mmCIF file with all atom_site columns, N, CA and C and ligand atoms in Angstrom:
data_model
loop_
_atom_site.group_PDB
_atom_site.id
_atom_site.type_symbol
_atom_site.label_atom_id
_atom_site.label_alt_id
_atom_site.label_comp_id
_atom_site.label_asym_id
_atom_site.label_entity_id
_atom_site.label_seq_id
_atom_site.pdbx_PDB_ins_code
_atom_site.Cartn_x
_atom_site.Cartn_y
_atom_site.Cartn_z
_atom_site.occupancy
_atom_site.B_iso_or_equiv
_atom_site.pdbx_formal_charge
_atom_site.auth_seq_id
_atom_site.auth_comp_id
_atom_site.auth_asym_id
_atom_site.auth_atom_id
_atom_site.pdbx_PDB_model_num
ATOM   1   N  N   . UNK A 1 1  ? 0.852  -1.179  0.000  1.00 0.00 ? 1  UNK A N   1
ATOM   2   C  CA  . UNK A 1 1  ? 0.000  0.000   0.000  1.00 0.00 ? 1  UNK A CA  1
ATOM   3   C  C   . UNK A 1 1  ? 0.899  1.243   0.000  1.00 0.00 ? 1  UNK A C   1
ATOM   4   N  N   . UNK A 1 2  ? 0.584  2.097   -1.097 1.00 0.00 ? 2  UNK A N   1
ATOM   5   C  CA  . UNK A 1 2  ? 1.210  3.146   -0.888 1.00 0.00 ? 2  UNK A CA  1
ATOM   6   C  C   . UNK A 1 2  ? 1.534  4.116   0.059  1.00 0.00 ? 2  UNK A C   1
ATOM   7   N  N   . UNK A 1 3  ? 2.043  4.726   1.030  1.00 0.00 ? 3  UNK A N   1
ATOM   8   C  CA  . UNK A 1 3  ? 1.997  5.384   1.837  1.00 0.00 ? 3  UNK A CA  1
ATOM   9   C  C   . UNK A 1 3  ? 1.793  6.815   1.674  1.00 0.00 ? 3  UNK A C   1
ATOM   10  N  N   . UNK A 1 4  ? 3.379  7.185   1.176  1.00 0.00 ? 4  UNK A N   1
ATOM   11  C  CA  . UNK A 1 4  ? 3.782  8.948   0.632  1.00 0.00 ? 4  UNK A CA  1
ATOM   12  C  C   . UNK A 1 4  ? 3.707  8.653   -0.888 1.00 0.00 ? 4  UNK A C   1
ATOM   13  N  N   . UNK A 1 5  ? 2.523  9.271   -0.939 1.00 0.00 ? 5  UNK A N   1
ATOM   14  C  CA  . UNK A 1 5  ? 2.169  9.569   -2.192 1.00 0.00 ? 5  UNK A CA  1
ATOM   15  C  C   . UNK A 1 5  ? 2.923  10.808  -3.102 1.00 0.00 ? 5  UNK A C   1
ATOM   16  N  N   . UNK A 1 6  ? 3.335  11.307  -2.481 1.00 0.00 ? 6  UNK A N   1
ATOM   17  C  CA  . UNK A 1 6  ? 4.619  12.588  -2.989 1.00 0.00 ? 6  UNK A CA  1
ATOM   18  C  C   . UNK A 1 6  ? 5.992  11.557  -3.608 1.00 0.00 ? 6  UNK A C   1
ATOM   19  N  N   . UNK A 1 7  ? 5.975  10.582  -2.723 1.00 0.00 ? 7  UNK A N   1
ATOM   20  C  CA  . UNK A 1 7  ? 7.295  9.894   -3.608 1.00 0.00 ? 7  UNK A CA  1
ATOM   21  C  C   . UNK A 1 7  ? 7.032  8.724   -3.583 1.00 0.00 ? 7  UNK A C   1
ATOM   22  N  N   . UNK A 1 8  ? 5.689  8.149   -3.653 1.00 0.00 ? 8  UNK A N   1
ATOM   23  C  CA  . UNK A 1 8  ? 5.656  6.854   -4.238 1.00 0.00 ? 8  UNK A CA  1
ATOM   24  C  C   . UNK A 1 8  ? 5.898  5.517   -3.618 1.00 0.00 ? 8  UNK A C   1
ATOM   25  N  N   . UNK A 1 9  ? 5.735  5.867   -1.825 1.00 0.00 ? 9  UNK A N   1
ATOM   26  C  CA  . UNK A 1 9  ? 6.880  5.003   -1.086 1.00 0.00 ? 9  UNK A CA  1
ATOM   27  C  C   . UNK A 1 9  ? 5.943  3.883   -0.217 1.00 0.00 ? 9  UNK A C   1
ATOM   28  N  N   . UNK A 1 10 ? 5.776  3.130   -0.307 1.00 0.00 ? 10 UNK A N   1
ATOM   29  C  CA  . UNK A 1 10 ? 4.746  1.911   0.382  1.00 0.00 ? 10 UNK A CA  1
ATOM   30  C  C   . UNK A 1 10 ? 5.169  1.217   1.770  1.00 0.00 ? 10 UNK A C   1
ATOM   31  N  N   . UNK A 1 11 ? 4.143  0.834   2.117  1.00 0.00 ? 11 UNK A N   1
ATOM   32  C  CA  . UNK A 1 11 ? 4.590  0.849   3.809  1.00 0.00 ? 11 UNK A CA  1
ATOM   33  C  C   . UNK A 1 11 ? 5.421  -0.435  3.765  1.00 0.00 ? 11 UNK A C   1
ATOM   34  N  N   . UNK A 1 12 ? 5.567  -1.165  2.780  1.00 0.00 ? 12 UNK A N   1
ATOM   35  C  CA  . UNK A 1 12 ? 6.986  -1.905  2.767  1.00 0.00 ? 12 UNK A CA  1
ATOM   36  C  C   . UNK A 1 12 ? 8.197  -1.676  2.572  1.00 0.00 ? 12 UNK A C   1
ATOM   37  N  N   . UNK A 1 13 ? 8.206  -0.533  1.424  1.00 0.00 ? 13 UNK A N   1
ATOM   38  C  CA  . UNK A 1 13 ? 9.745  0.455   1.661  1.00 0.00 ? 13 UNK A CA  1
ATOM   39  C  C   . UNK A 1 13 ? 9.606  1.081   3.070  1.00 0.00 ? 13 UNK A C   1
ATOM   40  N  N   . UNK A 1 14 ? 8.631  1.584   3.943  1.00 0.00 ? 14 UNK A N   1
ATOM   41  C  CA  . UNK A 1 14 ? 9.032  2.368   5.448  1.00 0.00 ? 14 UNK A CA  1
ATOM   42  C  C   . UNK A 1 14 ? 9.492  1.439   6.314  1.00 0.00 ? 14 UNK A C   1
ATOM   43  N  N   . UNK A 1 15 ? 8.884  0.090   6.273  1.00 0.00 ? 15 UNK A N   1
ATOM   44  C  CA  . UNK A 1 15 ? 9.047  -1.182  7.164  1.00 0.00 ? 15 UNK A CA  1
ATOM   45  C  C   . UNK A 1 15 ? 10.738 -1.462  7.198  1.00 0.00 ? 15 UNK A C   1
ATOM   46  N  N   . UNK A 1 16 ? 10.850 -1.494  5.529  1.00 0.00 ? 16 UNK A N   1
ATOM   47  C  CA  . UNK A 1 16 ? 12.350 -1.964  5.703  1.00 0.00 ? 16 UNK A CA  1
ATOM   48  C  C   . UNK A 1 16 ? 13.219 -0.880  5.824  1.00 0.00 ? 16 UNK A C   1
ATOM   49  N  N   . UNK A 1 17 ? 13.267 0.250   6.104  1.00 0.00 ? 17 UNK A N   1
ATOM   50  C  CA  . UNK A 1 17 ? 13.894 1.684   6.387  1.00 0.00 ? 17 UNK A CA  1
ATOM   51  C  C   . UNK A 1 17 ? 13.789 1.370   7.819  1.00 0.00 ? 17 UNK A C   1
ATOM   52  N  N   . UNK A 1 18 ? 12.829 0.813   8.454  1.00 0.00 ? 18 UNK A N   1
ATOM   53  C  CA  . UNK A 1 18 ? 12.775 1.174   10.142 1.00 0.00 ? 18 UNK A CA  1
ATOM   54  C  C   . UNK A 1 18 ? 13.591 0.018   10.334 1.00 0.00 ? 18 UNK A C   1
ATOM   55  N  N   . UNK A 1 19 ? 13.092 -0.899  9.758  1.00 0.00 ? 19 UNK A N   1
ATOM   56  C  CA  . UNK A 1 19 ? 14.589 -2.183  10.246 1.00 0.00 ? 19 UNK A CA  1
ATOM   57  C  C   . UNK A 1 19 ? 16.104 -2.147  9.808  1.00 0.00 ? 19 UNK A C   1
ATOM   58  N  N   . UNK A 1 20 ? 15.955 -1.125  9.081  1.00 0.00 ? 20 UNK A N   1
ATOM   59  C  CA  . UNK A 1 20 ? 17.639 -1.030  9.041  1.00 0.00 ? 20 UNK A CA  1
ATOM   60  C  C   . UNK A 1 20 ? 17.966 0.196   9.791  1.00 0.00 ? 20 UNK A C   1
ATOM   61  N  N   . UNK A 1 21 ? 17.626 0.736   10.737 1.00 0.00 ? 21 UNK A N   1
ATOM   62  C  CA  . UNK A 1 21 ? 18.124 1.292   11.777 1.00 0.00 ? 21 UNK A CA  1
ATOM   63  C  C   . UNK A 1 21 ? 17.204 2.930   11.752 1.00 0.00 ? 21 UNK A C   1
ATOM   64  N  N   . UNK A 1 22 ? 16.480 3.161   10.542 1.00 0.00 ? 22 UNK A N   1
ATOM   65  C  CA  . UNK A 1 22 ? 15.892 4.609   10.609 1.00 0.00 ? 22 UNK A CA  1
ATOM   66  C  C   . UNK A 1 22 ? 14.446 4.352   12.306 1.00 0.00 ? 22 UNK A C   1
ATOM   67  N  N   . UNK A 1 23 ? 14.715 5.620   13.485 1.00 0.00 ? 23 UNK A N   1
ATOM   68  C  CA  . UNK A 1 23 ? 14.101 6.240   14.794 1.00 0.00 ? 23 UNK A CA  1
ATOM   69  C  C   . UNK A 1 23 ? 13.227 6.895   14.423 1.00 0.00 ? 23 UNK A C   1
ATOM   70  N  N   . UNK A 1 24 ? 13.326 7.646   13.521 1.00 0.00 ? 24 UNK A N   1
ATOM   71  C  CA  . UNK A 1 24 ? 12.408 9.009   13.347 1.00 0.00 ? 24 UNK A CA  1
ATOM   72  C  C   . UNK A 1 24 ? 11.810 8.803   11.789 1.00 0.00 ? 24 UNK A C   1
ATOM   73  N  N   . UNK A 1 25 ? 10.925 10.135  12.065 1.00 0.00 ? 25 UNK A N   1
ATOM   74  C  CA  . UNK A 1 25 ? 10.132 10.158  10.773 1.00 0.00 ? 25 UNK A CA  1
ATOM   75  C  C   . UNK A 1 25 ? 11.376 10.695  9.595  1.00 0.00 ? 25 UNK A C   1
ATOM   76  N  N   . UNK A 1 26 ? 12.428 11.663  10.225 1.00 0.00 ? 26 UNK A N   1
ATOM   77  C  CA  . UNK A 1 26 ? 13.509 12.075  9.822  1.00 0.00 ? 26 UNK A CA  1
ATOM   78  C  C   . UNK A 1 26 ? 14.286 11.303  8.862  1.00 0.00 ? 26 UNK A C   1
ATOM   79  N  N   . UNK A 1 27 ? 14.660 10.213  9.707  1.00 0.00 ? 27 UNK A N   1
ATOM   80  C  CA  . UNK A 1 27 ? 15.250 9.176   9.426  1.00 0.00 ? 27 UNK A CA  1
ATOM   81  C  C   . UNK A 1 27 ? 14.889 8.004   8.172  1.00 0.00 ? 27 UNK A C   1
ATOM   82  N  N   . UNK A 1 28 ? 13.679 7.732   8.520  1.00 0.00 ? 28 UNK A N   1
ATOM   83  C  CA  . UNK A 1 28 ? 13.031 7.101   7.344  1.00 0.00 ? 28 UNK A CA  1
ATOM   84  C  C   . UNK A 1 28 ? 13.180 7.539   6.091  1.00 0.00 ? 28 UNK A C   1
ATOM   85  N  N   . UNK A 1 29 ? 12.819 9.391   5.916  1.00 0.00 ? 29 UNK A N   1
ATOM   86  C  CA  . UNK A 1 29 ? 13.055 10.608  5.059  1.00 0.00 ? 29 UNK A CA  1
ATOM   87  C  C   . UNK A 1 29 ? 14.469 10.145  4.395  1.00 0.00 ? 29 UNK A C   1
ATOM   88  N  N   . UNK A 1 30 ? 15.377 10.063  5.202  1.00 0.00 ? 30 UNK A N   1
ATOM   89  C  CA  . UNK A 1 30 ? 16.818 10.161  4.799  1.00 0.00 ? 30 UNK A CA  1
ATOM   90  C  C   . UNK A 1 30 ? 17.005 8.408   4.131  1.00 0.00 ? 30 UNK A C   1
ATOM   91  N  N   . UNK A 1 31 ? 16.293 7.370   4.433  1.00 0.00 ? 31 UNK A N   1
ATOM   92  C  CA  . UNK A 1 31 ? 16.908 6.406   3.790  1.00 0.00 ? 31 UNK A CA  1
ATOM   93  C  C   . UNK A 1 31 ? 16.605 6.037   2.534  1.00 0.00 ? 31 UNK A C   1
ATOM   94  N  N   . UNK A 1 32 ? 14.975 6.825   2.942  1.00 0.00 ? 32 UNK A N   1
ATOM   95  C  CA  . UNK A 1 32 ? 13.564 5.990   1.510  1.00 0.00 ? 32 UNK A CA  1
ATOM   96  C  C   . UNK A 1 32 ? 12.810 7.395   0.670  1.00 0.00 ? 32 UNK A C   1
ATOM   97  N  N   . UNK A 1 33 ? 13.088 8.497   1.346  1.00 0.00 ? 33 UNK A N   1
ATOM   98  C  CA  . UNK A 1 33 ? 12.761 9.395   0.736  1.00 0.00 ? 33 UNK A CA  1
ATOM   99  C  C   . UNK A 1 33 ? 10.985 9.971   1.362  1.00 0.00 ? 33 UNK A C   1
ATOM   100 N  N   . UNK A 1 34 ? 10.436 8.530   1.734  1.00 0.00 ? 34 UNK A N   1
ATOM   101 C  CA  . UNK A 1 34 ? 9.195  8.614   2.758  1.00 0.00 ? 34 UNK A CA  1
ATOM   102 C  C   . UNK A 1 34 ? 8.750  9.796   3.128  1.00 0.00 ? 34 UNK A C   1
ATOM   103 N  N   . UNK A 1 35 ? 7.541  11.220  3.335  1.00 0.00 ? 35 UNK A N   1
ATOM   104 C  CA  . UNK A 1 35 ? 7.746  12.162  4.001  1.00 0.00 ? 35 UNK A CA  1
ATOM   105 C  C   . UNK A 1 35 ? 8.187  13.325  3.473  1.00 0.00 ? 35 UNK A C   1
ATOM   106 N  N   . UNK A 1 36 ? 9.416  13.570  2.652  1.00 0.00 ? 36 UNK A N   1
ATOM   107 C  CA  . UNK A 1 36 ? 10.034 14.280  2.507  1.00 0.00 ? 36 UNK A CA  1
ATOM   108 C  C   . UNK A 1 36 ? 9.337  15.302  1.684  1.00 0.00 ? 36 UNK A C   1
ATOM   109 N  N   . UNK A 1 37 ? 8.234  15.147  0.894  1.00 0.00 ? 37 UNK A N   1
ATOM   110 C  CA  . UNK A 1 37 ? 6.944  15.972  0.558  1.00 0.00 ? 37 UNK A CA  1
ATOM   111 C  C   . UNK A 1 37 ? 6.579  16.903  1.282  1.00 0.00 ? 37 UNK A C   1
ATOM   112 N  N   . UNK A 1 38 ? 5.040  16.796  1.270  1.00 0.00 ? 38 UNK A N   1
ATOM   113 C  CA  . UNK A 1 38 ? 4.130  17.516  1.698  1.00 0.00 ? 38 UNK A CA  1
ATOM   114 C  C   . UNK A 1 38 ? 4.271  17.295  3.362  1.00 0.00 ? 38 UNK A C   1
ATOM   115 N  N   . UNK A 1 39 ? 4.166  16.109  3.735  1.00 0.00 ? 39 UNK A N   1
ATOM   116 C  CA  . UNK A 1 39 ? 4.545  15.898  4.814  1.00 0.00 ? 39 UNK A CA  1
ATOM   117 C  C   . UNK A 1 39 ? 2.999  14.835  5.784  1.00 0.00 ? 39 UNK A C   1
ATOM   118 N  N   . UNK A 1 40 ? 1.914  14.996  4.854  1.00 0.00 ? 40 UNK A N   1
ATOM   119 C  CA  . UNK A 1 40 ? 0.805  14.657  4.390  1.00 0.00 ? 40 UNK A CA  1
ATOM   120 C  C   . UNK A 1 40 ? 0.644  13.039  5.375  1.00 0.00 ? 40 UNK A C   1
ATOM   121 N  N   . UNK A 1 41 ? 1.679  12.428  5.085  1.00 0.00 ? 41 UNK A N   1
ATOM   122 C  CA  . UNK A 1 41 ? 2.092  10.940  5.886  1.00 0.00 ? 41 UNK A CA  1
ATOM   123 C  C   . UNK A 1 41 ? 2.893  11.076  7.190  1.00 0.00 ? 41 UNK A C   1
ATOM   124 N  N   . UNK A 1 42 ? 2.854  11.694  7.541  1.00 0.00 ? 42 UNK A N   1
ATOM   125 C  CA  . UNK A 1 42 ? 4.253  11.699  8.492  1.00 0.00 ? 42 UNK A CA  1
ATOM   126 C  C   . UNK A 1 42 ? 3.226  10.854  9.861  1.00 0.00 ? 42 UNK A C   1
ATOM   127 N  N   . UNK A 1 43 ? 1.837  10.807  9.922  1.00 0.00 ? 43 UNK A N   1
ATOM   128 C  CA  . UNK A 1 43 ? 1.122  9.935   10.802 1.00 0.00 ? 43 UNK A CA  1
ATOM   129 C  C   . UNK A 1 43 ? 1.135  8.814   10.744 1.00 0.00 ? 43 UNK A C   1
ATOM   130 N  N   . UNK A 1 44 ? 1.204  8.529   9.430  1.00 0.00 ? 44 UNK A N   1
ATOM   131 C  CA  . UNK A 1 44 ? 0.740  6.984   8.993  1.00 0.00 ? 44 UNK A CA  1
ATOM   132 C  C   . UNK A 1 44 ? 2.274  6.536   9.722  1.00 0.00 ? 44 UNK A C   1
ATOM   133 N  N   . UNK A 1 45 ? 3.699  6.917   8.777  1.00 0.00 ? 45 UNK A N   1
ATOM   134 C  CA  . UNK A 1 45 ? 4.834  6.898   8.938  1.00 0.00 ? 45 UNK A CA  1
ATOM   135 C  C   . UNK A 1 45 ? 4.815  6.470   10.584 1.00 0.00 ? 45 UNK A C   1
ATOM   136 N  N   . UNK A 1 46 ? 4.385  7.520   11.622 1.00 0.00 ? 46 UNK A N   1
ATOM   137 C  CA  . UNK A 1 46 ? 4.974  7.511   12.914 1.00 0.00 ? 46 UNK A CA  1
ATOM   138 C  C   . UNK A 1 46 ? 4.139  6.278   13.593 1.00 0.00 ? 46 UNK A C   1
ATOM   139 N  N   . UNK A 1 47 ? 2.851  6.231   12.902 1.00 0.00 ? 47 UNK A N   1
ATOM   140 C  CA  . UNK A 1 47 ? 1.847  4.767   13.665 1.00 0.00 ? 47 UNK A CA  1
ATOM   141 C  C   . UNK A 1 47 ? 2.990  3.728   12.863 1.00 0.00 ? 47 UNK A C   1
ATOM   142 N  N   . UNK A 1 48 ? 3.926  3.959   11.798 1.00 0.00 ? 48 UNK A N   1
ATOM   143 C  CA  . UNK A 1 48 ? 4.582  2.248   11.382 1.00 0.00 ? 48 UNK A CA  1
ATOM   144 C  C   . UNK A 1 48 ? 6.050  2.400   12.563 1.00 0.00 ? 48 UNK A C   1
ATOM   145 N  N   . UNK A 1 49 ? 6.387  3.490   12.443 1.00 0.00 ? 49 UNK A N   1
ATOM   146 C  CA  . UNK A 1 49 ? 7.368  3.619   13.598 1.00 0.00 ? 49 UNK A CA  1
ATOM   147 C  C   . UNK A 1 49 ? 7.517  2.791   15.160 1.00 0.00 ? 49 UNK A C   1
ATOM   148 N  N   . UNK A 1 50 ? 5.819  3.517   15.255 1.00 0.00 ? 50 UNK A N   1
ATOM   149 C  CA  . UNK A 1 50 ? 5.118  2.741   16.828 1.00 0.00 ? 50 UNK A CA  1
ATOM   150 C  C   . UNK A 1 50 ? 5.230  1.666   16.325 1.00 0.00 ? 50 UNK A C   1
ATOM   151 N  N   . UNK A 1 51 ? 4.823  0.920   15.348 1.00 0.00 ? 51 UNK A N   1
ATOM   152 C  CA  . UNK A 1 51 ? 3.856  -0.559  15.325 1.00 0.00 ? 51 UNK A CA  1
ATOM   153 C  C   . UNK A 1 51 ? 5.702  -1.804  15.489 1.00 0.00 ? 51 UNK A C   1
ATOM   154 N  N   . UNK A 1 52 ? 6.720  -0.842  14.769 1.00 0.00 ? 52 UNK A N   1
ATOM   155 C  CA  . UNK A 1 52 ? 7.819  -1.491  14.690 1.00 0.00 ? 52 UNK A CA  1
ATOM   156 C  C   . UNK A 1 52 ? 8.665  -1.781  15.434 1.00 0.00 ? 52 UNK A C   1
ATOM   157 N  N   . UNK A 1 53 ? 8.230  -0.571  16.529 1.00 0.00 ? 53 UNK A N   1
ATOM   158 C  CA  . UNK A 1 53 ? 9.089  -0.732  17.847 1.00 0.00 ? 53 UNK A CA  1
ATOM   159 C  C   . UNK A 1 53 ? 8.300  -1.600  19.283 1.00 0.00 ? 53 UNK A C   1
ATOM   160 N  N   . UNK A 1 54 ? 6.832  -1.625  18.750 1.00 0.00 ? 54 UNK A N   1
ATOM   161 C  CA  . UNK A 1 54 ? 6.042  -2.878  19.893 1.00 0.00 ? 54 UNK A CA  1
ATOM   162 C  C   . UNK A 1 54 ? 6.581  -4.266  19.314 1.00 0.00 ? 54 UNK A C   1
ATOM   163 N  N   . UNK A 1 55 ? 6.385  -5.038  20.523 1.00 0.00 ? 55 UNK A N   1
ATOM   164 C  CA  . UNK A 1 55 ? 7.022  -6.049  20.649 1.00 0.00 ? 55 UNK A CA  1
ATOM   165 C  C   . UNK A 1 55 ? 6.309  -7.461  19.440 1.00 0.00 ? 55 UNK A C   1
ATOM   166 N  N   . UNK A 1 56 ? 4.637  -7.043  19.723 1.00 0.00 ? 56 UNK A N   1
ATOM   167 C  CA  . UNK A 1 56 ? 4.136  -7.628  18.112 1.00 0.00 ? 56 UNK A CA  1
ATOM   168 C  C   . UNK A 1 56 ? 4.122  -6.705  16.782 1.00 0.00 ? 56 UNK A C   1
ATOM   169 N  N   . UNK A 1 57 ? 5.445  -5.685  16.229 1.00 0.00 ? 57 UNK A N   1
ATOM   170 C  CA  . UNK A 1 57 ? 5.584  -5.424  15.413 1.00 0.00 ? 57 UNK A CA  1
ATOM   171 C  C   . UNK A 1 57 ? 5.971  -6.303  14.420 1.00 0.00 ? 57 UNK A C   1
ATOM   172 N  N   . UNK A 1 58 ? 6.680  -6.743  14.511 1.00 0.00 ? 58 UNK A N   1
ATOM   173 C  CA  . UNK A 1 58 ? 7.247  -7.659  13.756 1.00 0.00 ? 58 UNK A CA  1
ATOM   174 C  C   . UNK A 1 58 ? 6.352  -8.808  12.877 1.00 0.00 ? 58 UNK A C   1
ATOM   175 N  N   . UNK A 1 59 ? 5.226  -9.251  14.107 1.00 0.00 ? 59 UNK A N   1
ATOM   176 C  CA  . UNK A 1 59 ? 4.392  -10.008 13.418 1.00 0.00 ? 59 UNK A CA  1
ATOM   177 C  C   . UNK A 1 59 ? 3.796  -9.686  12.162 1.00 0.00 ? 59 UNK A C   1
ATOM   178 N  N   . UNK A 1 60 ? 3.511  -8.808  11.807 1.00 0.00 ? 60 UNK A N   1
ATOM   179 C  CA  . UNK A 1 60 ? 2.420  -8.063  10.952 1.00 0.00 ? 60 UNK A CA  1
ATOM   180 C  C   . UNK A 1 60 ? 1.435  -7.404  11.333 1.00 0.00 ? 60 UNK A C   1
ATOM   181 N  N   . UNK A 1 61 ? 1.445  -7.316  12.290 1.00 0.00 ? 61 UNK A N   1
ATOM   182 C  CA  . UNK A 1 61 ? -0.109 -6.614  13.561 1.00 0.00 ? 61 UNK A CA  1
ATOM   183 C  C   . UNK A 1 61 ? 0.578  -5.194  13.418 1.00 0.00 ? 61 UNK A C   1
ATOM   184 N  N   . UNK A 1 62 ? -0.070 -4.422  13.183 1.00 0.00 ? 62 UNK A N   1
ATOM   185 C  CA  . UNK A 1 62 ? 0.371  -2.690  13.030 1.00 0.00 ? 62 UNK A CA  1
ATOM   186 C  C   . UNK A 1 62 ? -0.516 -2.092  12.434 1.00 0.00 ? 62 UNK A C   1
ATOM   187 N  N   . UNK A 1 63 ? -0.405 -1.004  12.396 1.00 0.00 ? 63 UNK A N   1
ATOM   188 C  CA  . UNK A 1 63 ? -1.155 0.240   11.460 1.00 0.00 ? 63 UNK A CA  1
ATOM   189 C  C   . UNK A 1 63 ? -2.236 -0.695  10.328 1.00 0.00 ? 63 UNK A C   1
ATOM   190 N  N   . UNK A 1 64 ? -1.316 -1.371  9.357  1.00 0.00 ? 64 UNK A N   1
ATOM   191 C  CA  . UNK A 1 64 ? -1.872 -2.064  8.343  1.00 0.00 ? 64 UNK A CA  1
ATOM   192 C  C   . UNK A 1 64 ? -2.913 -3.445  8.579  1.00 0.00 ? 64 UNK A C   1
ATOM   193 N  N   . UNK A 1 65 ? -1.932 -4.069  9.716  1.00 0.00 ? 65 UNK A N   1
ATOM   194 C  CA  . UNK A 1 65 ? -2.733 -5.005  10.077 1.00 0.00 ? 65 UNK A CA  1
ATOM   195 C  C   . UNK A 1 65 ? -4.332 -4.852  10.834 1.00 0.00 ? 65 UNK A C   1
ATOM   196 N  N   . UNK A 1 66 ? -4.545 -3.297  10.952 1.00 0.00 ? 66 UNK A N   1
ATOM   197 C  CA  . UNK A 1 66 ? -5.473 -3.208  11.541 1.00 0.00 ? 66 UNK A CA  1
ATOM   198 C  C   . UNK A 1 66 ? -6.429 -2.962  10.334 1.00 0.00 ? 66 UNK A C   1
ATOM   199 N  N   . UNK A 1 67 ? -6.207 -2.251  9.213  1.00 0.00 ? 67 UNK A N   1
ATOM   200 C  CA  . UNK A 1 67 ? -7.111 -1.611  8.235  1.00 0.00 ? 67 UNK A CA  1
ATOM   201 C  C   . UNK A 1 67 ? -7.443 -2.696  7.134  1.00 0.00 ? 67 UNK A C   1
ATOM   202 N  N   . UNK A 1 68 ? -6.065 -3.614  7.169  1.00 0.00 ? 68 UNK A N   1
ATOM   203 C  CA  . UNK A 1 68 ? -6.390 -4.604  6.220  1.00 0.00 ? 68 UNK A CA  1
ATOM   204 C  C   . UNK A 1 68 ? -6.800 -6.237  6.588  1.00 0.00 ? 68 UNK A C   1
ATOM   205 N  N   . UNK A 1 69 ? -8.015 -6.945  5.817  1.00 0.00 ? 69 UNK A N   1
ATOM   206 C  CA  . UNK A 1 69 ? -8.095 -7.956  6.378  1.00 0.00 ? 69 UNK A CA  1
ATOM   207 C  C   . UNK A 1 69 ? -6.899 -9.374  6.433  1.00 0.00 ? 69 UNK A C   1
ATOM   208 N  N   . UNK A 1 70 ? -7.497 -10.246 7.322  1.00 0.00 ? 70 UNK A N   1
ATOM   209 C  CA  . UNK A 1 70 ? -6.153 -11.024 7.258  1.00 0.00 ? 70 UNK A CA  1
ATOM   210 C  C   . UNK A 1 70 ? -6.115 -11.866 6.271  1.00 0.00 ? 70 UNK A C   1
ATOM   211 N  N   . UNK A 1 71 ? -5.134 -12.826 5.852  1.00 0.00 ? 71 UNK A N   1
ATOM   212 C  CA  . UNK A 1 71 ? -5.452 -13.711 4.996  1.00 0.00 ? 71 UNK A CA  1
ATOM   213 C  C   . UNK A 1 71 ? -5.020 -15.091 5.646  1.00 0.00 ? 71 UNK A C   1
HETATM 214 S  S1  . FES B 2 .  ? 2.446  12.158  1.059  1.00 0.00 ? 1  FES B S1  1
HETATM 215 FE FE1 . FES B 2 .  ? 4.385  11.794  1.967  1.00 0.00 ? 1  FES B FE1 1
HETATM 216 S  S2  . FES B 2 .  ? 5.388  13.702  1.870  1.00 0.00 ? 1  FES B S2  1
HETATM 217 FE FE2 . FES B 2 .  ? 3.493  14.053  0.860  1.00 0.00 ? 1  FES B FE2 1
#
């Protein structure tokens, strides 16, 4: 799913930006480009931030896992 629609960036490019070491919405900005727009996402961005740093992040349970059904 697309996220930042300013650059095209899907919450699987933010996922793998937060696991390679990007903290901040900043950070993400600087690896994936994420954000660096309008700024329009920087919520969605900070709920994948949260979802990555809880302990069932990892599972798939997050932001997405809530809006999208399971399979
Ligand atoms: S939608 Fe991400 S910066 Fe505009």
């Amino acid at each position: 799913m697309i996220v930042c629609h300013c650059k095209g960036i899907s919450d699987r490019d933010i996922r793998a930006a937060v696991r390679s070491g990007a903290n901040t919405i900043a950070a993400v900005g600087a690896r994936c480009a994420a954000g660096t727009g309008c700024g329009g996402c920087h919520v969605v961005i900070d709920e994948i931030l949260q979802a990555e740093r809880a302990p069932q992040g990892r599972s798939g349970a997050g932001v997405f896992g809530r809006l999208a059904p399971s399979r």
